[in-house]
Amino acid sequence: MVKPVFSIVAPVYNEEEVLPQFYERLTAVMRGLGEPYEILLVNDGSRDGSLAVMNQLADVDPHVRVVNFARNFGHQVAVTAGIDHASGDAVILIDSDLQDPPEVIPELVAKWREGFDVVYAVRTAREGESLFKLATAKLFYRFVYRITDVDIPLDTGDFRLMDRRVADVLRAMREHNRFVRGMTSWAGFKQTGVGYVRRARAAGQTKYPLKKMLSFAGDAITSFSYFPLQLMIYGSLLLAVLAVVAGTVIVFLRLFMGEAFFGGQATTIVLLLAVGAFQMFFMFIIGQYVARIYDETRNRPLYVVASRRHLADTGVLPPTHVSSMEVPDDRQPELQ
Ligand code: UDP
Ligand code: MG
């Protein structure tokens, strides 16, 4: 088998009805491109006949490669497994429900040939989705992307092409809560978008009910933003200001009006506010340490080098890679 130029990665969860059609349309497009390709189908623990369909396709077409999960690990993990197994010069992520039209792929490829490392597909319109889904998706993108630290383009899903070197950066990012589109933005390099109309599902139901959407939003926020932890300092400041104002008013009333306003209760309220402010401030401090621990445990590469001059690749890799290093033979006796 020749080394593929293009690796198509498609996560599959209960898509038996659409898979044959997806395969046909994708294959037509890939043949048109006239370069070696592979289609990586990741079965994310489907409960229907998806795996059987995938195996049938693999039986007749060696382009089809199948990764079969032991259970459902979620869309983002399925995409990750696909990228891990891909060997092409460019990796293309696409949903298997035909919402991302395979016919857009040549446009992504054209931009890649122009020299872009990431070409994401931007939804200019969405068809056949409920008003609720549209509204929540819109809100989700606007809010999440406002508070995250990396520039994630609006109205893009995971439908995108990435160059081999970007795929390698993603492979080096072994964090558990994965927000693939944020991670691609984080990698950097030259990125651009191509517009397309997001189609209605060809068949079946969305596998992203509200509950999964919310946890997805949670992953996006916690993966790329410390905003929620910063909120505590504002809470602390607010309580401190209230404590000072209330304290001043009480002292003022006592000195100039000559009577204890609200009696002892007033003092209690001021103390409560002050203690609250104090506690929140230290919770903020703890939050800052937690954020740093989180940064360390995620083990992301420290930096990504796009090119070098007069320098060799030092092969600096995060420790996750070191753990899979092979021990040279001559050292074996020492270890025993
Ligand atoms: N998917 C998956 N695992 C899941 C949920 C979804 O692999 O747990 C796949 C699904 O088969 C589809 C893609 O991810 O190809 C996107 O899912 P879906 O269409 O349900 O999401 P939506 O397009 O409604 O946001
Ligand atoms: Mg879909």
PDB file of C-alpha atoms and ligand atoms in Angstrom, residues 10-15 18 22 42-46 50 69 72-79 94-100 123 126 129 133 137 141 158 181 198-199 201 203-209 212-213 216, ligand 1:
ATOM      1  CA  ALA A  10     -14.518  10.188  10.408  1.00  0.00           C
ATOM      2  CA  PRO A  11     -15.968   9.346  13.832  1.00  0.00           C
ATOM      3  CA  VAL A  12     -18.946   6.994  13.721  1.00  0.00           C
ATOM      4  CA  TYR A  13     -21.564   6.534  16.388  1.00  0.00           C
ATOM      5  CA  ASN A  14     -24.736   4.720  15.314  1.00  0.00           C
ATOM      6  CA  GLU A  15     -24.613   5.841  11.684  1.00  0.00           C
ATOM      7  CA  VAL A  18     -25.744   7.009   6.400  1.00  0.00           C
ATOM      8  CA  PHE A  22     -21.114   8.761   3.117  1.00  0.00           C
ATOM      9  CA  VAL A  42     -13.477   5.248  14.055  1.00  0.00           C
ATOM     10  CA  ASN A  43     -16.331   3.262  15.526  1.00  0.00           C
ATOM     11  CA  ASP A  44     -17.100   4.990  18.814  1.00  0.00           C
ATOM     12  CA  GLY A  45     -18.963   2.099  20.431  1.00  0.00           C
ATOM     13  CA  SER A  46     -21.965   2.106  18.090  1.00  0.00           C
ATOM     14  CA  SER A  50     -22.305   0.469  12.001  1.00  0.00           C
ATOM     15  CA  PHE A  69     -13.498   1.317  20.228  1.00  0.00           C
ATOM     16  CA  ASN A  72     -18.363   4.918  23.483  1.00  0.00           C
ATOM     17  CA  PHE A  73     -15.566   7.349  24.359  1.00  0.00           C
ATOM     18  CA  GLY A  74     -17.112  10.433  22.781  1.00  0.00           C
ATOM     19  CA  HIS A  75     -16.743  12.332  19.547  1.00  0.00           C
ATOM     20  CA  GLN A  76     -13.587  14.260  20.440  1.00  0.00           C
ATOM     21  CA  VAL A  77     -11.737  11.134  21.577  1.00  0.00           C
ATOM     22  CA  ALA A  78     -12.843   9.284  18.426  1.00  0.00           C
ATOM     23  CA  VAL A  79     -11.420  12.104  16.294  1.00  0.00           C
ATOM     24  CA  ILE A  94     -15.217  15.128   8.759  1.00  0.00           C
ATOM     25  CA  ASP A  95     -18.462  13.958  10.398  1.00  0.00           C
ATOM     26  CA  SER A  96     -19.844  10.709   9.027  1.00  0.00           C
ATOM     27  CA  ASP A  97     -23.473  11.916   8.997  1.00  0.00           C
ATOM     28  CA  LEU A  98     -22.998  13.954   5.785  1.00  0.00           C
ATOM     29  CA  GLN A  99     -23.603  17.262   7.560  1.00  0.00           C
ATOM     30  CA  ASP A 100     -20.151  18.205   6.380  1.00  0.00           C
ATOM     31  CA  ARG A 123     -20.553  27.357   8.274  1.00  0.00           C
ATOM     32  CA  ARG A 126     -27.033  25.614   8.625  1.00  0.00           C
ATOM     33  CA  GLU A 129     -31.497  21.931  12.557  1.00  0.00           C
ATOM     34  CA  LYS A 133     -29.968  23.804  18.417  1.00  0.00           C
ATOM     35  CA  ALA A 137     -24.900  26.658  19.113  1.00  0.00           C
ATOM     36  CA  TYR A 141     -19.739  29.835  20.181  1.00  0.00           C
ATOM     37  CA  ASP A 158     -14.290  20.011  13.525  1.00  0.00           C
ATOM     38  CA  ARG A 181     -10.904  22.778  17.407  1.00  0.00           C
ATOM     39  CA  ARG A 198     -23.879  22.870   6.763  1.00  0.00           C
ATOM     40  CA  ARG A 199     -26.416  20.326   5.553  1.00  0.00           C
ATOM     41  CA  ARG A 201     -28.259  15.116   8.699  1.00  0.00           C
ATOM     42  CA  ALA A 203     -30.347  10.150   8.404  1.00  0.00           C
ATOM     43  CA  GLY A 204     -30.519   9.368  12.087  1.00  0.00           C
ATOM     44  CA  GLN A 205     -30.500  11.702  15.066  1.00  0.00           C
ATOM     45  CA  THR A 206     -27.984  14.081  16.564  1.00  0.00           C
ATOM     46  CA  LYS A 207     -25.818  12.400  19.196  1.00  0.00           C
ATOM     47  CA  TYR A 208     -25.272  15.710  20.892  1.00  0.00           C
ATOM     48  CA  PRO A 209     -28.220  16.211  23.200  1.00  0.00           C
ATOM     49  CA  LYS A 212     -23.502  16.517  25.992  1.00  0.00           C
ATOM     50  CA  MET A 213     -23.479  20.058  24.551  1.00  0.00           C
ATOM     51  CA  PHE A 216     -18.660  19.994  25.627  1.00  0.00           C
TER      52      PHE A 216
HETATM   53  N1  UDP B   1     -20.117  10.874  17.238  1.00  0.00           N
HETATM   54  C1  UDP B   1     -19.214  10.009  17.855  1.00  0.00           C
HETATM   55  N2  UDP B   1     -19.351   9.745  19.190  1.00  0.00           N
HETATM   56  C2  UDP B   1     -20.336  10.317  19.955  1.00  0.00           C
HETATM   57  C3  UDP B   1     -21.218  11.227  19.316  1.00  0.00           C
HETATM   58  C4  UDP B   1     -21.076  11.477  17.971  1.00  0.00           C
HETATM   59  O1  UDP B   1     -18.317   9.466  17.202  1.00  0.00           O
HETATM   60  O2  UDP B   1     -20.402  10.017  21.154  1.00  0.00           O
HETATM   61  C5  UDP B   1     -19.965  11.152  15.790  1.00  0.00           C
HETATM   62  C6  UDP B   1     -21.222  11.025  14.975  1.00  0.00           C
HETATM   63  O3  UDP B   1     -21.351   9.730  14.408  1.00  0.00           O
HETATM   64  C7  UDP B   1     -21.033  12.080  13.878  1.00  0.00           C
HETATM   65  C8  UDP B   1     -20.175  13.138  14.566  1.00  0.00           C
HETATM   66  O4  UDP B   1     -19.564  12.492  15.683  1.00  0.00           O
HETATM   67  O5  UDP B   1     -20.303  11.583  12.782  1.00  0.00           O
HETATM   68  C9  UDP B   1     -20.970  14.334  15.019  1.00  0.00           C
HETATM   69  O6  UDP B   1     -22.035  13.945  15.868  1.00  0.00           O
HETATM   70  P1  UDP B   1     -23.514  14.490  15.681  1.00  0.00           P
HETATM   71  O7  UDP B   1     -23.869  14.540  14.241  1.00  0.00           O
HETATM   72  O8  UDP B   1     -24.416  13.685  16.549  1.00  0.00           O
HETATM   73  O9  UDP B   1     -23.400  15.965  16.263  1.00  0.00           O
HETATM   74  P2  UDP B   1     -24.063  17.289  15.664  1.00  0.00           P
HETATM   75  O10 UDP B   1     -23.687  17.328  14.218  1.00  0.00           O
HETATM   76  O11 UDP B   1     -25.521  17.138  15.867  1.00  0.00           O
HETATM   77  O12 UDP B   1     -23.460  18.404  16.455  1.00  0.00           O
END
